[in-house]
């Protein structure tokens, strides 16, 4: 529990340490934490290997079913070890990489620790909501770290892009989690797994799956969401090594592995995960070959390797289709390969990024067209690069070879599947995998030979190249030795890490005492996989040496990923489209806004009148009309209709006044003496006010309307009048039909008894409903104050108020 | 009688709407006044215009007109009067500041 929160707590103290202890590089204060965490997690290995998961729980919002639950099993422990171990090495590396006096170290380490804590939270959370919270925290800290050098245009662009894409996926994932909750009624992943069998037929099952996969694919840079990763290379190299190779981009893989027990076994999951993965593998390896910047090569190589792992997770999910039995164990090889390669990729990719960082640091460039001949100058770096690249290309005797073998085994096995239409399409998998491996070989060769062999071009370099300081070399050396050790002694991992992780991804395939058979060794005999590997090496060597003949193909000429154009145009289009829409809507004209509002209300009212059949015109129960009323009404109608046509001020005032006075007369006729009095007074004052104002205002001009303008106004106005009339009349009719008794009987009976007044209206105003009157007085007061303020306070220009 | 009153309210609203949609501030204010007249009349109409004595207990009649909507309308009249007065002064000040009462020319200002 404390382990997950510790990075956040330490992050609070970093700025103070940076400020007050300037002599020591801040990184040294950060370094112990991941080391301690690594050691702490290390002690769980024996227990987890024996199949005993650990659980810790603290209630957070129990009423919502959200608890801060940590769950440690093989799968999350593998990630935990990767995060803390590589985190420690990256911190050590960054101490030597970033200068103490030139960079803002405090922000760097705060973001880094925030990321570390968030990532640990992601992998250990059992609760989906908590997982989502940490997930977004990783997105946020990644954004901050990519934009670390915020004065660079490209950093800002890369940070923005990565954030938009990953947050989009994160929201989709949240929606998926919400759907899961609707289906199961719990946010706990383990409880969901226990219910997995019951929800397969639920209508939300597939949408939830797609939403969650969107989150995983955006985070893990699967096609077509991979475009943010190459642009994220603007981050400092330690960050690229840590976030964009070893940890954050694996969060999506983690999620897919976590969700496998829930979703696997249906064809949709199998096909989506494996086909996207395999296509990403192909696309990434193609794109990596054409890059000239070392970090871009590594970025695309990361994309392709992530695709590889993703496709393996997809293919391995077929094992759950068969359920408990021997046949399923054939397909668990794919999961084994996925877990193993995930570990391997973290080791060699981390070390390669650090190597590139060293080259950048010592020569001042990462462009392979400027580099060359560094072999004799930087022997240690060269060795590391060879080890890392060979492992990446899948050559013996390194660990990459082993996982590549298993990868081939997995795809070949999968191609023999006879479910999910695999019998027709299955052969594609090994073929695509093989082609992608050839390209992988080519770019690995590029990294090594273009950088370290050939001629040294001193005139193109900014600095005099020399070997890196020892502190910068230690982390990649550690990682590279891991590459070699797991290459020679893979048995170290077999039952400590890999098997528990597989057991976590594929529960229920084993009896209580059984374990998966994990036996990794070099020599399988003359199998099809070995021939494939030999073919990769031969073909790759051939193509690498003839590269200058086929690099003229358009795809390899265009250095930027074509999917970027889609993204860029989408962003530009979004801004343009919003601007256009805003321009159309927000004209700044009062008239237009009124038109929108009135039209909307008209449509709404008319629709509901028709929809609920509320138009009722019944003339039976109403009071008769006296001749007197006819006359008054006629005067009102005539003066009302005359108003729009009047061009003189005084006439307009008289017309409006006439309406007011006639209204007062109407109130008299309709037995409302108080109203008539008030209306008379108010109308008089209003006329006076108008006269005062009009004296200062211009003559009412003949308005220069276009006929169409007039016409639309007329249509809208008449529609308003008609709808209001119909509404009023229908309401009356329906009210009559409903025959409810008005509350006024109470006032009539009690106004003298309770309040001691004979004038009911006045009693209501000041006694029964006095609060209205109080606030109405307040309204008048405010209006008066406003009038005074407007006249007295003259703001000329923009002075202080 | 209610039908006639409903029609009258409709006409008041029609003209009020038409005035609101025009370009001159003054006409908009006039339109608002007409609309509030219409609203008051509507309130009164909706309570059924049964012929009865005015709501004064001194009359000792068999039936009275409904006092409650009258109280409501009284409140509404006063409030709309306050708002209209405010609007009038506002348009006067606007004209003094910007030398125009045309809403189309009053779009935006320099200090945005």
Short mmCIF file of C-alpha atoms in Angstrom, two decimals, chain A residues 37-263:
data_model
loop_
_atom_site.label_atom_id
_atom_site.label_comp_id
_atom_site.label_asym_id
_atom_site.label_seq_id
_atom_site.Cartn_x
_atom_site.Cartn_y
_atom_site.Cartn_z
CA UNK A 37 10.68 -0.58 -3.88
CA UNK A 38 12.37 -3.06 -6.17
CA UNK A 39 13.80 -4.95 -3.23
CA UNK A 40 10.43 -4.79 -1.52
CA UNK A 41 8.63 -6.25 -4.53
CA UNK A 42 11.35 -8.80 -5.01
CA UNK A 43 10.44 -10.55 -1.79
CA UNK A 44 6.96 -11.31 -3.12
CA UNK A 45 8.34 -13.50 -5.89
CA UNK A 46 8.45 -16.79 -3.98
CA UNK A 47 4.95 -16.37 -2.64
CA UNK A 48 3.48 -15.39 -5.98
CA UNK A 49 5.34 -18.21 -7.70
CA UNK A 50 3.54 -20.61 -5.39
CA UNK A 51 0.28 -19.22 -6.65
CA UNK A 52 -0.63 -17.09 -3.65
CA UNK A 53 -1.79 -13.63 -4.67
CA UNK A 54 -1.57 -10.83 -2.10
CA UNK A 55 -4.37 -8.37 -1.52
CA UNK A 56 -4.47 -5.10 0.39
CA UNK A 57 -7.52 -2.92 0.61
CA UNK A 58 -8.43 0.48 1.92
CA UNK A 59 -11.95 1.83 1.45
CA UNK A 60 -12.01 5.00 -0.58
CA UNK A 61 -15.60 5.59 -1.60
CA UNK A 62 -17.26 2.39 -0.44
CA UNK A 63 -20.78 3.66 -1.15
CA UNK A 64 -19.84 3.80 -4.84
CA UNK A 65 -18.06 0.48 -4.72
CA UNK A 66 -14.70 2.17 -5.14
CA UNK A 67 -12.02 0.82 -2.88
CA UNK A 68 -8.31 1.33 -3.06
CA UNK A 69 -7.58 -2.34 -3.57
CA UNK A 70 -4.13 -3.57 -4.42
CA UNK A 71 -3.75 -7.03 -5.83
CA UNK A 72 -0.41 -8.68 -6.44
CA UNK A 73 -0.20 -11.67 -8.72
CA UNK A 74 2.33 -12.85 -11.27
CA UNK A 75 1.23 -10.52 -14.03
CA UNK A 76 1.26 -7.34 -11.97
CA UNK A 77 4.41 -8.33 -10.14
CA UNK A 78 6.29 -8.66 -13.42
CA UNK A 79 5.26 -5.11 -14.24
CA UNK A 80 6.03 -3.86 -10.77
CA UNK A 81 9.55 -5.24 -10.99
CA UNK A 82 10.05 -3.72 -14.44
CA UNK A 83 8.79 -0.32 -13.32
CA UNK A 84 10.89 -0.12 -10.18
CA UNK A 85 13.99 -1.79 -11.60
CA UNK A 86 14.18 0.18 -14.80
CA UNK A 87 13.05 3.24 -12.86
CA UNK A 88 16.07 2.97 -10.60
CA UNK A 89 18.40 2.61 -13.58
CA UNK A 90 16.78 5.52 -15.41
CA UNK A 91 17.15 7.76 -12.37
CA UNK A 92 20.82 6.83 -12.14
CA UNK A 93 21.25 7.48 -15.85
CA UNK A 94 19.50 10.82 -15.68
CA UNK A 95 21.80 11.96 -12.90
CA UNK A 96 24.61 11.88 -15.42
CA UNK A 97 22.52 12.86 -18.41
CA UNK A 98 20.98 16.09 -17.11
CA UNK A 99 23.24 18.89 -16.01
CA UNK A 100 22.82 20.06 -12.48
CA UNK A 101 23.03 23.73 -13.26
CA UNK A 102 21.32 24.00 -16.65
CA UNK A 103 18.11 22.06 -16.19
CA UNK A 104 15.11 22.45 -13.92
CA UNK A 105 15.73 19.21 -12.08
CA UNK A 106 13.01 19.73 -9.53
CA UNK A 107 10.21 19.53 -12.06
CA UNK A 108 11.88 16.65 -13.84
CA UNK A 109 12.05 14.43 -10.79
CA UNK A 110 8.63 15.45 -9.52
CA UNK A 111 7.08 14.41 -12.82
CA UNK A 112 9.15 11.26 -12.93
CA UNK A 113 8.12 10.21 -9.43
CA UNK A 114 4.52 11.06 -10.18
CA UNK A 115 4.73 8.83 -13.20
CA UNK A 116 6.34 6.02 -11.26
CA UNK A 117 3.68 6.08 -8.57
CA UNK A 118 0.89 6.27 -11.14
CA UNK A 119 2.30 3.36 -13.08
CA UNK A 120 2.61 1.22 -9.96
CA UNK A 121 -0.97 2.14 -9.18
CA UNK A 122 -2.09 1.03 -12.62
CA UNK A 123 -0.55 -2.40 -12.40
CA UNK A 124 -1.49 -3.19 -8.81
CA UNK A 125 -5.03 -1.79 -8.76
CA UNK A 126 -7.80 -4.30 -8.64
CA UNK A 127 -10.48 -1.65 -8.82
CA UNK A 128 -11.31 -0.36 -12.28
CA UNK A 129 -11.99 3.19 -11.19
CA UNK A 130 -8.75 3.42 -9.26
CA UNK A 131 -6.99 1.92 -12.24
CA UNK A 132 -8.50 4.62 -14.42
CA UNK A 133 -7.38 7.36 -12.04
CA UNK A 134 -3.81 6.14 -12.14
CA UNK A 135 -4.07 5.59 -15.87
CA UNK A 136 -4.88 9.25 -16.44
CA UNK A 137 -2.11 10.22 -14.04
CA UNK A 138 0.36 8.40 -16.26
CA UNK A 139 -1.03 10.26 -19.27
CA UNK A 140 -0.65 13.54 -17.45
CA UNK A 141 2.88 12.93 -16.25
CA UNK A 142 3.84 11.67 -19.68
CA UNK A 143 2.50 14.92 -21.12
CA UNK A 144 4.54 16.95 -18.67
CA UNK A 145 7.70 14.96 -19.36
CA UNK A 146 7.41 15.08 -23.15
CA UNK A 147 7.01 18.83 -22.91
CA UNK A 148 9.90 19.08 -20.48
CA UNK A 149 11.79 21.48 -22.74
CA UNK A 150 8.69 23.59 -23.15
CA UNK A 151 10.40 26.32 -25.15
CA UNK A 152 10.72 23.96 -28.11
CA UNK A 153 7.99 23.96 -30.68
CA UNK A 154 8.27 20.25 -31.34
CA UNK A 155 8.12 19.31 -27.68
CA UNK A 156 4.85 21.15 -27.33
CA UNK A 157 3.48 19.52 -30.45
CA UNK A 158 4.50 16.05 -29.32
CA UNK A 159 3.15 16.50 -25.83
CA UNK A 160 -0.16 17.81 -27.11
CA UNK A 161 -0.52 15.02 -29.61
CA UNK A 162 0.27 12.24 -27.18
CA UNK A 163 -2.11 13.69 -24.64
CA UNK A 164 -5.00 14.06 -27.05
CA UNK A 165 -4.64 10.49 -28.25
CA UNK A 166 -4.06 8.80 -24.91
CA UNK A 167 -6.72 10.78 -23.07
CA UNK A 168 -9.17 9.96 -25.83
CA UNK A 169 -8.40 6.30 -25.24
CA UNK A 170 -8.59 6.77 -21.49
CA UNK A 171 -12.08 8.19 -21.72
CA UNK A 172 -13.15 5.35 -23.95
CA UNK A 173 -11.75 2.98 -21.36
CA UNK A 174 -13.70 4.68 -18.61
CA UNK A 175 -16.86 4.23 -20.65
CA UNK A 176 -15.96 0.57 -21.04
CA UNK A 177 -15.49 0.22 -17.29
CA UNK A 178 -18.85 1.87 -16.70
CA UNK A 179 -20.48 -0.65 -19.03
CA UNK A 180 -18.77 -3.45 -17.13
CA UNK A 181 -20.23 -2.06 -13.95
CA UNK A 182 -23.68 -2.02 -15.49
CA UNK A 183 -23.26 -5.68 -16.36
CA UNK A 184 -21.71 -6.96 -13.15
CA UNK A 185 -22.45 -4.42 -10.44
CA UNK A 186 -18.87 -4.37 -9.25
CA UNK A 187 -15.73 -2.46 -10.11
CA UNK A 188 -13.42 -5.16 -8.87
CA UNK A 189 -11.56 -6.91 -11.68
CA UNK A 190 -11.30 -10.19 -9.84
CA UNK A 191 -15.01 -10.32 -9.07
CA UNK A 192 -15.70 -9.52 -12.71
CA UNK A 193 -13.48 -12.40 -13.78
CA UNK A 194 -15.43 -14.67 -11.50
CA UNK A 195 -18.63 -13.59 -13.25
CA UNK A 196 -17.17 -13.65 -16.75
CA UNK A 197 -19.21 -16.62 -17.85
CA UNK A 198 -22.53 -14.96 -17.04
CA UNK A 199 -22.08 -11.75 -19.02
CA UNK A 200 -20.90 -13.06 -22.37
CA UNK A 201 -24.36 -12.81 -23.86
CA UNK A 202 -25.07 -9.36 -22.45
CA UNK A 203 -25.69 -6.75 -25.13
CA UNK A 204 -23.09 -4.42 -23.61
CA UNK A 205 -20.38 -7.05 -23.63
CA UNK A 206 -18.96 -6.28 -27.08
CA UNK A 207 -19.20 -2.46 -26.74
CA UNK A 208 -17.44 -2.62 -23.39
CA UNK A 209 -14.74 -4.78 -24.91
CA UNK A 210 -14.20 -2.37 -27.78
CA UNK A 211 -14.07 0.64 -25.47
CA UNK A 212 -11.53 -0.97 -23.16
CA UNK A 213 -9.46 -2.07 -26.12
CA UNK A 214 -9.49 1.51 -27.41
CA UNK A 215 -7.86 2.57 -24.18
CA UNK A 216 -5.29 -0.20 -24.42
CA UNK A 217 -4.50 0.46 -28.07
CA UNK A 218 -4.03 4.19 -27.68
CA UNK A 219 -1.76 3.75 -24.70
CA UNK A 220 0.26 0.99 -26.29
CA UNK A 221 0.62 2.83 -29.60
CA UNK A 222 -1.15 0.28 -31.77
CA UNK A 223 -2.01 1.16 -35.34
CA UNK A 224 -3.53 3.71 -36.10
CA UNK A 225 -2.96 5.33 -32.71
CA UNK A 226 0.79 4.84 -32.87
CA UNK A 227 1.50 8.30 -34.27
CA UNK A 228 2.07 9.96 -30.92
CA UNK A 229 5.02 7.79 -29.99
CA UNK A 230 7.58 9.03 -32.57
CA UNK A 231 6.69 12.62 -31.68
CA UNK A 232 7.08 11.82 -27.99
CA UNK A 233 10.78 11.38 -28.70
CA UNK A 234 11.22 15.08 -28.07
CA UNK A 235 11.38 14.18 -24.39
CA UNK A 236 14.75 13.85 -22.66
CA UNK A 237 16.30 10.47 -23.46
CA UNK A 238 15.92 8.99 -19.95
CA UNK A 239 12.22 9.63 -20.31
CA UNK A 240 12.08 8.03 -23.72
CA UNK A 241 13.86 5.03 -22.29
CA UNK A 242 11.59 4.77 -19.29
CA UNK A 243 8.16 5.82 -20.47
CA UNK A 244 8.17 5.13 -24.15
CA UNK A 245 9.92 1.83 -24.20
CA UNK A 246 9.76 0.01 -20.92
CA UNK A 247 6.75 1.02 -18.90
CA UNK A 248 3.99 3.35 -19.98
CA UNK A 249 3.47 1.94 -23.45
CA UNK A 250 3.17 -1.47 -21.84
CA UNK A 251 0.22 -0.34 -19.76
CA UNK A 252 -2.06 -1.19 -22.65
CA UNK A 253 -0.53 -4.65 -22.86
CA UNK A 254 -1.04 -4.99 -19.14
CA UNK A 255 -4.68 -4.09 -19.52
CA UNK A 256 -5.19 -6.55 -22.36
CA UNK A 257 -3.58 -9.27 -20.27
CA UNK A 258 -5.70 -8.33 -17.27
CA UNK A 259 -8.91 -8.41 -19.25
CA UNK A 260 -8.09 -11.62 -21.11
CA UNK A 261 -9.85 -13.86 -18.55
CA UNK A 262 -13.01 -11.79 -19.00
CA UNK A 263 -13.15 -11.35 -22.75
#
